[in-house]
XYZ file of C-alpha atoms in Angstrom:
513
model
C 23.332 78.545 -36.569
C 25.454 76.827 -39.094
C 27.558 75.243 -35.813
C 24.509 73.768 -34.917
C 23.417 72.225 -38.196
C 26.898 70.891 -38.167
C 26.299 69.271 -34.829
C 23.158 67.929 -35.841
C 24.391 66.395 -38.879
C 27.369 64.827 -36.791
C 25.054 63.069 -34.176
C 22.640 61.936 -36.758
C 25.935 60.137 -38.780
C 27.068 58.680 -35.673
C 24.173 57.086 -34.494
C 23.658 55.414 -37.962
C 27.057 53.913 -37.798
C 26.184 52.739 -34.064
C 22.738 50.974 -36.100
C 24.013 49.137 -38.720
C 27.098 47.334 -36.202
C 29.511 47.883 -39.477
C 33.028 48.189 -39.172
C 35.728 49.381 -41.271
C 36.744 47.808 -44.646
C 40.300 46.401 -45.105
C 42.184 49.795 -46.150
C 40.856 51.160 -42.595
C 38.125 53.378 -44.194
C 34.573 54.205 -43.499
C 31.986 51.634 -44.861
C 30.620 52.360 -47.865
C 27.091 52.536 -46.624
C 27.877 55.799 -44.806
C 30.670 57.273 -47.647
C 26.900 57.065 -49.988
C 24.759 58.558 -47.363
C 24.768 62.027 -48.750
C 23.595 60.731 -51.923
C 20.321 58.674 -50.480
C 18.132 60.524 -53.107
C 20.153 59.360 -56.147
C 19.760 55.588 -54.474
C 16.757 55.707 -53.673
C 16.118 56.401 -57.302
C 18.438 53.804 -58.489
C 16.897 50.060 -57.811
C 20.207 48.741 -58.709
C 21.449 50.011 -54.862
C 18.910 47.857 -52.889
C 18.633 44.813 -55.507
C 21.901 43.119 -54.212
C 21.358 42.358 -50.962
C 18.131 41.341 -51.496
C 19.364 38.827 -54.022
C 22.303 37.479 -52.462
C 21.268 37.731 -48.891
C 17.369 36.652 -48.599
C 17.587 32.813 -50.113
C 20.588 32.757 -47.834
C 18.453 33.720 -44.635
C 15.657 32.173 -45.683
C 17.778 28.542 -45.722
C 18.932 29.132 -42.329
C 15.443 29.896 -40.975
C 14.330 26.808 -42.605
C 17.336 24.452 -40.854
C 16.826 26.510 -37.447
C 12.918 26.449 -37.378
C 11.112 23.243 -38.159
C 7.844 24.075 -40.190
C 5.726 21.687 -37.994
C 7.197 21.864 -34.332
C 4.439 19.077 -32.722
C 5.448 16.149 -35.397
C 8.687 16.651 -35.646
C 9.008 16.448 -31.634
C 6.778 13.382 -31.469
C 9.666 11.788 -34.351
C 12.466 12.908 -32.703
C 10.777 11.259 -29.351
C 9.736 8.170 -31.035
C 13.632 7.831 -32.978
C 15.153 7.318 -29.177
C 12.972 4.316 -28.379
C 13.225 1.342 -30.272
C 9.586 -0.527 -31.517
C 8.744 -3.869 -31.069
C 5.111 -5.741 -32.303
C 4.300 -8.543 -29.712
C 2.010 -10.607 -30.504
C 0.003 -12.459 -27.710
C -1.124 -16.331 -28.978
C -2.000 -19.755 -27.456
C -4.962 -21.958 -26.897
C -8.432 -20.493 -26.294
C -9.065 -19.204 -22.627
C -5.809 -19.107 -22.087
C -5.786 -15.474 -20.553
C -4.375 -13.589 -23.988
C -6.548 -10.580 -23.900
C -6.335 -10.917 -19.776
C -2.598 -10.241 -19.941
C -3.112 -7.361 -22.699
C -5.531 -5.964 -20.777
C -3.825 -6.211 -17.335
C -0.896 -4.400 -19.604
C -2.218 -1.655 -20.233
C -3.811 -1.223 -17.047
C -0.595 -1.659 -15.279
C 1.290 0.742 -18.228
C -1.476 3.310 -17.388
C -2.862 3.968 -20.425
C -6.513 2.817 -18.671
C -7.658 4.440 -15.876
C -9.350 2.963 -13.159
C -12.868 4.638 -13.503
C -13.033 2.661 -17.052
C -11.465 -0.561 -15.216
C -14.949 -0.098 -12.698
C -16.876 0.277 -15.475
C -15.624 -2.500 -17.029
C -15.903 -4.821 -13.522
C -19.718 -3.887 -13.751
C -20.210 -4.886 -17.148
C -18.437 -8.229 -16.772
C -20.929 -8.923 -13.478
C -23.829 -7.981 -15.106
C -22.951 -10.980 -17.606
C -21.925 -13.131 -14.834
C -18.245 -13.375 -15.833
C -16.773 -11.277 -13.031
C -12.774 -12.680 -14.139
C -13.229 -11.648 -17.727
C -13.224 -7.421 -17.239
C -9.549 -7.333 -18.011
C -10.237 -9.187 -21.570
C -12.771 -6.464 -22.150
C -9.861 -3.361 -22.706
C -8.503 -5.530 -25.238
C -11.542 -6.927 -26.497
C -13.808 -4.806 -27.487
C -16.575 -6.043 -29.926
C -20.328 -6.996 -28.430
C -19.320 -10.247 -29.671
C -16.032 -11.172 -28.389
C -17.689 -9.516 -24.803
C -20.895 -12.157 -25.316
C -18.774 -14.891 -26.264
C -15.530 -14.135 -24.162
C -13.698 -15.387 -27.278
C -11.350 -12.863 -29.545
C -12.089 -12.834 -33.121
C -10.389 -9.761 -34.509
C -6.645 -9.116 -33.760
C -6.662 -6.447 -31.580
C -4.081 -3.643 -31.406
C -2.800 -1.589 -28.531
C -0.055 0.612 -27.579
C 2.577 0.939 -24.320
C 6.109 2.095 -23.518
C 8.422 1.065 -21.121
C 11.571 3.024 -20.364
C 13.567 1.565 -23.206
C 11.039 0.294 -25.617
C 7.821 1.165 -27.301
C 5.457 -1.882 -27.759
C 2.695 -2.719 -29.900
C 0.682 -5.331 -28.464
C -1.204 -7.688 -30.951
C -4.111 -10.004 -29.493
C -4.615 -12.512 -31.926
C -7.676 -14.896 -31.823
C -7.192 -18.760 -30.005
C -9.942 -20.051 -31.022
C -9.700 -22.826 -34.064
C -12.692 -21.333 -36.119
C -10.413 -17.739 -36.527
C -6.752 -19.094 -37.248
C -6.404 -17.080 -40.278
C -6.927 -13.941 -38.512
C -4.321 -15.397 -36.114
C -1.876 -15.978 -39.118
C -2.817 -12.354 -39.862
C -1.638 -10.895 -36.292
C 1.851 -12.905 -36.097
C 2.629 -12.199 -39.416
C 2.950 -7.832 -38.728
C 4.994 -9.415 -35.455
C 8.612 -9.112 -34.681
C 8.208 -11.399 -30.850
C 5.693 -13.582 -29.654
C 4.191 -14.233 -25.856
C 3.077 -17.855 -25.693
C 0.296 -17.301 -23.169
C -0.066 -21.019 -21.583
C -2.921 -21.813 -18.845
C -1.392 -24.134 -15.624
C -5.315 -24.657 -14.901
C -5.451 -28.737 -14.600
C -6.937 -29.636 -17.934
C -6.329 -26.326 -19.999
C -2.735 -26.782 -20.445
C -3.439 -30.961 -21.539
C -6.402 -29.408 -24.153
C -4.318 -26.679 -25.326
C -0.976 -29.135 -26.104
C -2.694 -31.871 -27.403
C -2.668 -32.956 -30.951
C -5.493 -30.628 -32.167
C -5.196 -27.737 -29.404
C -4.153 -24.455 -30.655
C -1.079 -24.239 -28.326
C 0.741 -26.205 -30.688
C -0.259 -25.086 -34.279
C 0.396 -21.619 -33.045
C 3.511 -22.228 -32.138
C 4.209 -23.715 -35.229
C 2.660 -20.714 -36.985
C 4.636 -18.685 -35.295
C 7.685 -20.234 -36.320
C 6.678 -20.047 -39.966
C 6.051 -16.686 -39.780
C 9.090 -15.183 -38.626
C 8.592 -14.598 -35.131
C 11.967 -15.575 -33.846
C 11.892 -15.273 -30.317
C 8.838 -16.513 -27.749
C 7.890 -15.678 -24.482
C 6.301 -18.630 -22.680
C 4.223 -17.003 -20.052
C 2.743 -19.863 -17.462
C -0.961 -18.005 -16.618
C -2.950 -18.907 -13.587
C -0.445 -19.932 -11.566
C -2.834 -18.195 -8.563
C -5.264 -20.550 -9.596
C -7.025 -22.954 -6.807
C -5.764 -25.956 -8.627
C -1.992 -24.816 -8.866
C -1.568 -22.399 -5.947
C 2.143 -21.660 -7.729
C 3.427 -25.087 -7.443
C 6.628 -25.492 -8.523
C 5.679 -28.932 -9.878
C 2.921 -27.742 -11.984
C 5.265 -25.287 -14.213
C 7.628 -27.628 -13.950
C 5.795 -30.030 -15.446
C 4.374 -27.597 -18.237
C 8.123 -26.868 -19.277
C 9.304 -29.849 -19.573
C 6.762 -31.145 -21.952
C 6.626 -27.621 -23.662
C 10.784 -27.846 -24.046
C 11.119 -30.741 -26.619
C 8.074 -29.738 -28.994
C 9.326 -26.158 -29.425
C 12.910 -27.573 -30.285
C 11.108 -29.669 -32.835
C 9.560 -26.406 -34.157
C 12.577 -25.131 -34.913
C 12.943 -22.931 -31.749
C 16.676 -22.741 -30.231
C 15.221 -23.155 -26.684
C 18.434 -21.355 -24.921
C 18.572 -18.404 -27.079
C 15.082 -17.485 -28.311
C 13.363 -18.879 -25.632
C 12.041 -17.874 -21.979
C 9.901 -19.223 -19.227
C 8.140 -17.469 -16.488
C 5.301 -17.942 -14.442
C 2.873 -15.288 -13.901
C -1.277 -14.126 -12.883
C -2.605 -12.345 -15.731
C -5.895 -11.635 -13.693
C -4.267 -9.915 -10.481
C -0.787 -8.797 -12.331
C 1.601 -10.641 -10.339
C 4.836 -10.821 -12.080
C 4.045 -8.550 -14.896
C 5.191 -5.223 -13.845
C 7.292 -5.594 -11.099
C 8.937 -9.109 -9.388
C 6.550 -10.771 -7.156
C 6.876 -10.920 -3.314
C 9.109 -14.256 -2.063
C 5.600 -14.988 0.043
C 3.832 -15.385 -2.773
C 6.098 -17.451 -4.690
C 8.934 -18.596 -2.824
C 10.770 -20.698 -5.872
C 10.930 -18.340 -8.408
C 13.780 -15.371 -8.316
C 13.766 -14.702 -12.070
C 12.573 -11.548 -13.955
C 8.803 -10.399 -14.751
C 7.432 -10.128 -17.700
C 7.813 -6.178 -18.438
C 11.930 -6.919 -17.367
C 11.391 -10.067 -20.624
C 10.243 -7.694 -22.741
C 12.548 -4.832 -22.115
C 15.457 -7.068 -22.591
C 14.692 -9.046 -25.502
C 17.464 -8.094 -28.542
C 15.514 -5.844 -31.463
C 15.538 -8.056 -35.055
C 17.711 -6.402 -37.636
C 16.182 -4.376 -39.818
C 17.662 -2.246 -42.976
C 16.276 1.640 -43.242
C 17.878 1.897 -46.712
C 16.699 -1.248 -48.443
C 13.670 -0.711 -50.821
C 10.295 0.151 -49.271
C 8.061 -2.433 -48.665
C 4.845 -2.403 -46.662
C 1.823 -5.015 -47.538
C -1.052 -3.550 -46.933
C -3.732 -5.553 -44.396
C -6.449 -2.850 -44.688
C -7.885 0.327 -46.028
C -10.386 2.955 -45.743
C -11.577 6.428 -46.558
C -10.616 9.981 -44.038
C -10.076 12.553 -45.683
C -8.455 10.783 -48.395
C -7.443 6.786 -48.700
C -5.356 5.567 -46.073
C -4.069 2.079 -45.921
C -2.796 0.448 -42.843
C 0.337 -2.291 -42.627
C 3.395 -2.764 -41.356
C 7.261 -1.480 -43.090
C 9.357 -4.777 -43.465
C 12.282 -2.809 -45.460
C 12.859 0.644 -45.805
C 12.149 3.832 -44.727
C 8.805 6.525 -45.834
C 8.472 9.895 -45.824
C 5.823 12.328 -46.362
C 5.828 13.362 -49.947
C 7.389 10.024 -51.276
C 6.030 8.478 -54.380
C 5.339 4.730 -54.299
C 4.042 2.531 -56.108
C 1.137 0.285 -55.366
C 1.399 -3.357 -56.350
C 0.079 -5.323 -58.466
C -1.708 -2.760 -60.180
C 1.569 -0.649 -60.974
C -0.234 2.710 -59.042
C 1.731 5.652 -58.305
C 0.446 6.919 -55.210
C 2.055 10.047 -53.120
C 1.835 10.029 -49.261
C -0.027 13.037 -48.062
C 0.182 12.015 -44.244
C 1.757 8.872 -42.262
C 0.694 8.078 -38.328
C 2.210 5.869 -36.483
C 0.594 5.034 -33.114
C -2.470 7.342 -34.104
C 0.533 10.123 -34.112
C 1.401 12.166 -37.029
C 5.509 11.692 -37.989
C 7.129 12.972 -40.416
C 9.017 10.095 -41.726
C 9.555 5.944 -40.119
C 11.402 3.392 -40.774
C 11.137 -0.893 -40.560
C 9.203 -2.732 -38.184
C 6.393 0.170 -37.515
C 2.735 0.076 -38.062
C 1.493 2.569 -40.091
C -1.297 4.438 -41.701
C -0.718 6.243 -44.327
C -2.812 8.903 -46.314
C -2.282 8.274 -50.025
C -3.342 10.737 -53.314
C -3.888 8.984 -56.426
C -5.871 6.056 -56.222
C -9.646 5.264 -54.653
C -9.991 2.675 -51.574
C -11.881 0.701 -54.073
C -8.870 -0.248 -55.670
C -6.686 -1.785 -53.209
C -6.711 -5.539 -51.723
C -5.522 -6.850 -48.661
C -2.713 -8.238 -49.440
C -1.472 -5.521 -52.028
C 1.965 -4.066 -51.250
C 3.195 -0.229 -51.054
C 6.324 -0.169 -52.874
C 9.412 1.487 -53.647
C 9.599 2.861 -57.380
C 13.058 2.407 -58.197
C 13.054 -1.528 -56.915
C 9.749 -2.863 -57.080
C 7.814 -5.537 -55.851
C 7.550 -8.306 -58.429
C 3.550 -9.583 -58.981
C 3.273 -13.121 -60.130
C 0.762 -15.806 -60.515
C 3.792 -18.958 -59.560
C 6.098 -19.486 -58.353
C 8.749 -22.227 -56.588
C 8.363 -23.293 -53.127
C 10.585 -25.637 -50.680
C 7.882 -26.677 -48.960
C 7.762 -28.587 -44.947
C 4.183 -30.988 -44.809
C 2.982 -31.381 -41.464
C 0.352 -33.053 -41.199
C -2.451 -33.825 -43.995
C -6.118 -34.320 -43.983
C -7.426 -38.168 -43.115
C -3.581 -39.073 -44.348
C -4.076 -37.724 -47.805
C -1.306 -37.905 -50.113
C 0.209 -34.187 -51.703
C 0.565 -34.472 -55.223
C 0.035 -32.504 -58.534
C -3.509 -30.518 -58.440
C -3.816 -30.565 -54.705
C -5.405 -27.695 -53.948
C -5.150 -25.290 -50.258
C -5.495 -21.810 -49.209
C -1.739 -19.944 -49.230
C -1.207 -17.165 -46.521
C 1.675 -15.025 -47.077
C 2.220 -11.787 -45.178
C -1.200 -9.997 -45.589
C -2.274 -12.145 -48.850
C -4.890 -14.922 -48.492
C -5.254 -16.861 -52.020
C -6.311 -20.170 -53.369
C -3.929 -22.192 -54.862
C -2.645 -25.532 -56.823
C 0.464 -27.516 -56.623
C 1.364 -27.426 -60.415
C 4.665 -30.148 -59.850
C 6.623 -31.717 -57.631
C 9.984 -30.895 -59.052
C 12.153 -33.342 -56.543
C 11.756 -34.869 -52.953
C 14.583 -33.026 -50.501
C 16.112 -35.647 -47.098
C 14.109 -33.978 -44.306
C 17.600 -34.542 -42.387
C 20.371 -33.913 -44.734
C 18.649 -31.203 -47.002
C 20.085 -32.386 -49.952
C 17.314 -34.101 -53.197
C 16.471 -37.836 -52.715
C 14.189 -38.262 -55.758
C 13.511 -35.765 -58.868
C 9.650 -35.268 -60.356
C 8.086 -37.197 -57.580
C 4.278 -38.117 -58.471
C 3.415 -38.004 -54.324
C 4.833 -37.262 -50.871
C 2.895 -37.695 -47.125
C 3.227 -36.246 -43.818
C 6.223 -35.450 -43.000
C 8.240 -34.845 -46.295
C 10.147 -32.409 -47.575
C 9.513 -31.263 -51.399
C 10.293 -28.653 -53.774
C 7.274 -27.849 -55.704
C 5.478 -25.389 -57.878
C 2.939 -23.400 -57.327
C 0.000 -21.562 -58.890
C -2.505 -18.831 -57.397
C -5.435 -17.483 -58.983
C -3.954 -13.876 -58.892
C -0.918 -12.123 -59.069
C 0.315 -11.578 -55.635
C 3.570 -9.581 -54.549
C 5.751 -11.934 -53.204
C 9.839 -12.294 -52.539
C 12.415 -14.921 -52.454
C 13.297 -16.305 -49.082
C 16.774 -15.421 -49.421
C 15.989 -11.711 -50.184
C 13.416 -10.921 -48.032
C 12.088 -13.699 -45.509
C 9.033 -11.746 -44.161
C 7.804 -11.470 -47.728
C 8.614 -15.076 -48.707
C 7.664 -17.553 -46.106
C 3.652 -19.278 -46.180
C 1.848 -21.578 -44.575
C -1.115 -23.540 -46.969
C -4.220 -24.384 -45.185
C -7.231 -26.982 -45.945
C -10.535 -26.693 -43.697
C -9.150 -24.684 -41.281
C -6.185 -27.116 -40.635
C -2.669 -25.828 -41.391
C -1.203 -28.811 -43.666
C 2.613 -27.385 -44.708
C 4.890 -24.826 -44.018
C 7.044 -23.422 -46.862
C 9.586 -20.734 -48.326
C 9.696 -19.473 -51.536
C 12.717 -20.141 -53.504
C 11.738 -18.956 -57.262
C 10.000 -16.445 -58.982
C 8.006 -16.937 -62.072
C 6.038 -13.817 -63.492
């Protein structure tokens, strides 16, 4: 009997060993887990026995659970997804009817992210209204308005990827009466589709002094968009039948008044002729038989391969805010110029001086974890009401913020004034600079500046005219977050405006708080 007790005993030891995968210390002897087995009672009794390996071993576990297994799988993908394609904000402009929201439309179509039962139902609308060619405009478009009208008033935002690149597509207004929302799109953008019509007589209305093809170009310019594609629309068209002539007649008049914009015409821009209506040349390079002259790339190839601006993830956050409202919280919506955001950051809010912290950021309608420059956000903020935030307002970082003031020095470009006015002391214009839209007063004109040479002609000036160069000072209403040029150009270049007709183009060179 006492044999087999013994032979119990044995298997029961061994069996533990084979469980707890120990092997012998340095001196070659048995663990000491199994040396204290025959006094379990005693350490069960004494706390002191379990206590260290639940203090040294747990936090210890717990960290390498937390590296090994992300606490929200879904976001963290969708990040990880996002990080491997670079973003880019288009924004679509030209002269009224020029196909804008067409081309957006056609897009997205073409991108798939509409499918063709809403495309039909979208064909029937448009023919119940009698404008069969407008049902592409209607994905983009989609306010009764802008439907009745067949005009865009509101930017409108959309979404696609190619294999390389995610997009975000920005439909800004042509129309005259809705510039500033115009001024609003380009200024979020990073590149710019100049959507021209070859249509005999849309392309002379559009260019001509007055048509929007030109002041958005210049716009453009001003606002930082660096690189243009000049897409030639209609080319199917009855009255152009993709003659050669025809775009080559567009380009060459198109060439000269972008250099004078300040465009570099071989690096930043591109030509190509396409039919926003049918999609020829958009997705894929059109058939010889359709166009026998042209052999260059479409317009989904132009996008893909145009270089990404630079951008710097560890400057100080900035994001100017163009609008707000209430879900589940306040969320604000604008695009990061500088700097990166994660969830649980605190920012401030500027000019009020707010700390705010981010509860939630989407980007693209997803939920990420973190982003970085050049991506259009929304952003779930604790801390402050909806109520108490401006267009215009700026989400900043803490350590380096955003200065507010009410002047502030300006080297500013005049185009073209009003009945030939003359700019002076007290004149008075609207200022738009990134998301801020303020009234404002030329306090001096410090010195005239050689529109050639750069360098100062005359100091304290009492008047300039179209044309002239002059450094100036200037005085809003409110305090408005602004930067130098120099520092950061997104945040410090303007346009003014007087009844609805853009009159200079400037940078800021000076702050004054």
């Amino acid at each position: 009997m006492d044999n087999l007790e013994d032979d119990i005993r044995a298997l029961q030891l061994d069996s533990s060993a084979e469980d707890s995968n120990t092997v012998p210390n340095e001196n070659g002897e048995e663990p000491k887990e199994l040396v204290a087995s025959d006094n379990v009672e005693e350490d069960l009794r004494d706390e002191s026995y379990i206590e260290p390996q639940t203090v040294h071993s747990e936090p210890k576990d717990l960290a390498e659970v937390k590296e090994q297994i992300p606490a929200a799988p879904e976001p963290i993908e969708e990040e990880v997804e996002k990080e491997k394609k670079r973003h880019l904000n288009v924004v679509f402009i030209g002269h009224v009817d020029a196909g804008k929201s067409t081309i957006g439309g056609q897009i997205l179509y073409l991108s798939g992210q509409v499918d063709e039962r809403t495309i039909q139902k979208y064909e029937k609308e448009a023919k119940d209204k009698s404008r069969e060619s407008w049902y592409m405009a209607y994905i983009m478009d989609t306010n009764a308005e802008e439907r009745v009208k067949g005009i865009t008033v509101e930017v409108g935002r959309a979404h696609f990827q190619t294999e390389t690149t995610r997009f975000t597509i920005l439909d800004a207004p042509g129309h005259k009466s809705y510039v500033p929302n115009m001024i609003s799109g380009a200024s979020q953008a990073d590149i710019g589709v100049l959507v021209i019509s070859a249509r005999k007589g849309e392309f002379e209305t559009g260019y001509e002094r007055g048509g929007q093809t030109r002041e958005h170009v210049q716009l453009a310019k001003t606002l930082g968009v660096s690189k243009l594609l000049v897409v030639v629309n209609k080319m199917d068209d009855p009255t152009v039948n993709w003659s050669k002539e025809r775009y080559g007649e567009i380009e060459s008049k198109m060439v000269p008044f972008l250099k004078s914009s300040g465009y570099n015409v071989k690096k930043d821009i591109q030509f190509l002729p396409i039919s926003g209506l049918h999609g020829t040349n958009m997705q894929t390079r059109m058939d010889k038989k359709v166009c026998p002259w042209w052999s260059g790339q479409c317009l989904f190839e132009a996008l893909d391969a145009i270089e990404v601006p630079p951008r710097d993830p560890n400057g100080p956050f900035r994001m100017p805010i163009i609008d707000k409202f209430k879900d589940m919280g306040t969320v604000v919506m604008g695009k990061v110029e500088s700097g990166s955001l994660r969830e649980g950051n605190s920012v401030l809010i500027m000019p009020n001086k707010v700390q705010v912290k981010v509860l939630a950021l989407y980007c693209d309608d997803d939920k990420v974890r973190s982003a970085g420059p050049g991506e259009n956000l929304k952003v779930r903020l604790s801390g402050i009401e909806d109520e108490d935030i401006l267009s215009g307002f700026v989400l900043s970082s803490i350590e380096k913020p955003i200065q507010a003031v009410n002047e502030f020095v300006a080297h500013l470009q005049i185009l073209e004034l009003l009945d030939n006015a003359i700019f002076t002391a007290g004149y008075k214009a609207v200022l738009h600079i990134h998301s801020v839209v303020e009234e404002c007063e030329i306090i001096e004109l410090m010195q005239q500046i050689d529109p050639r040479t750069r360098q100062p002609m005359r100091r304290n000036v009492l008047f300039v005219k179209n044309g002239a160069a002059v450094v100036c000072r200037i005085q809003v209403s409110n305090m408005i977050c602004i930067e130098k040029f120099l520092d950061f150009q997104q945040l410090g270049r303007f346009t003014l405006r007087t009844e609805g007709k853009t009159v200079a183009i400037g940078k800021v060179t000076d702050l004054r708080a």
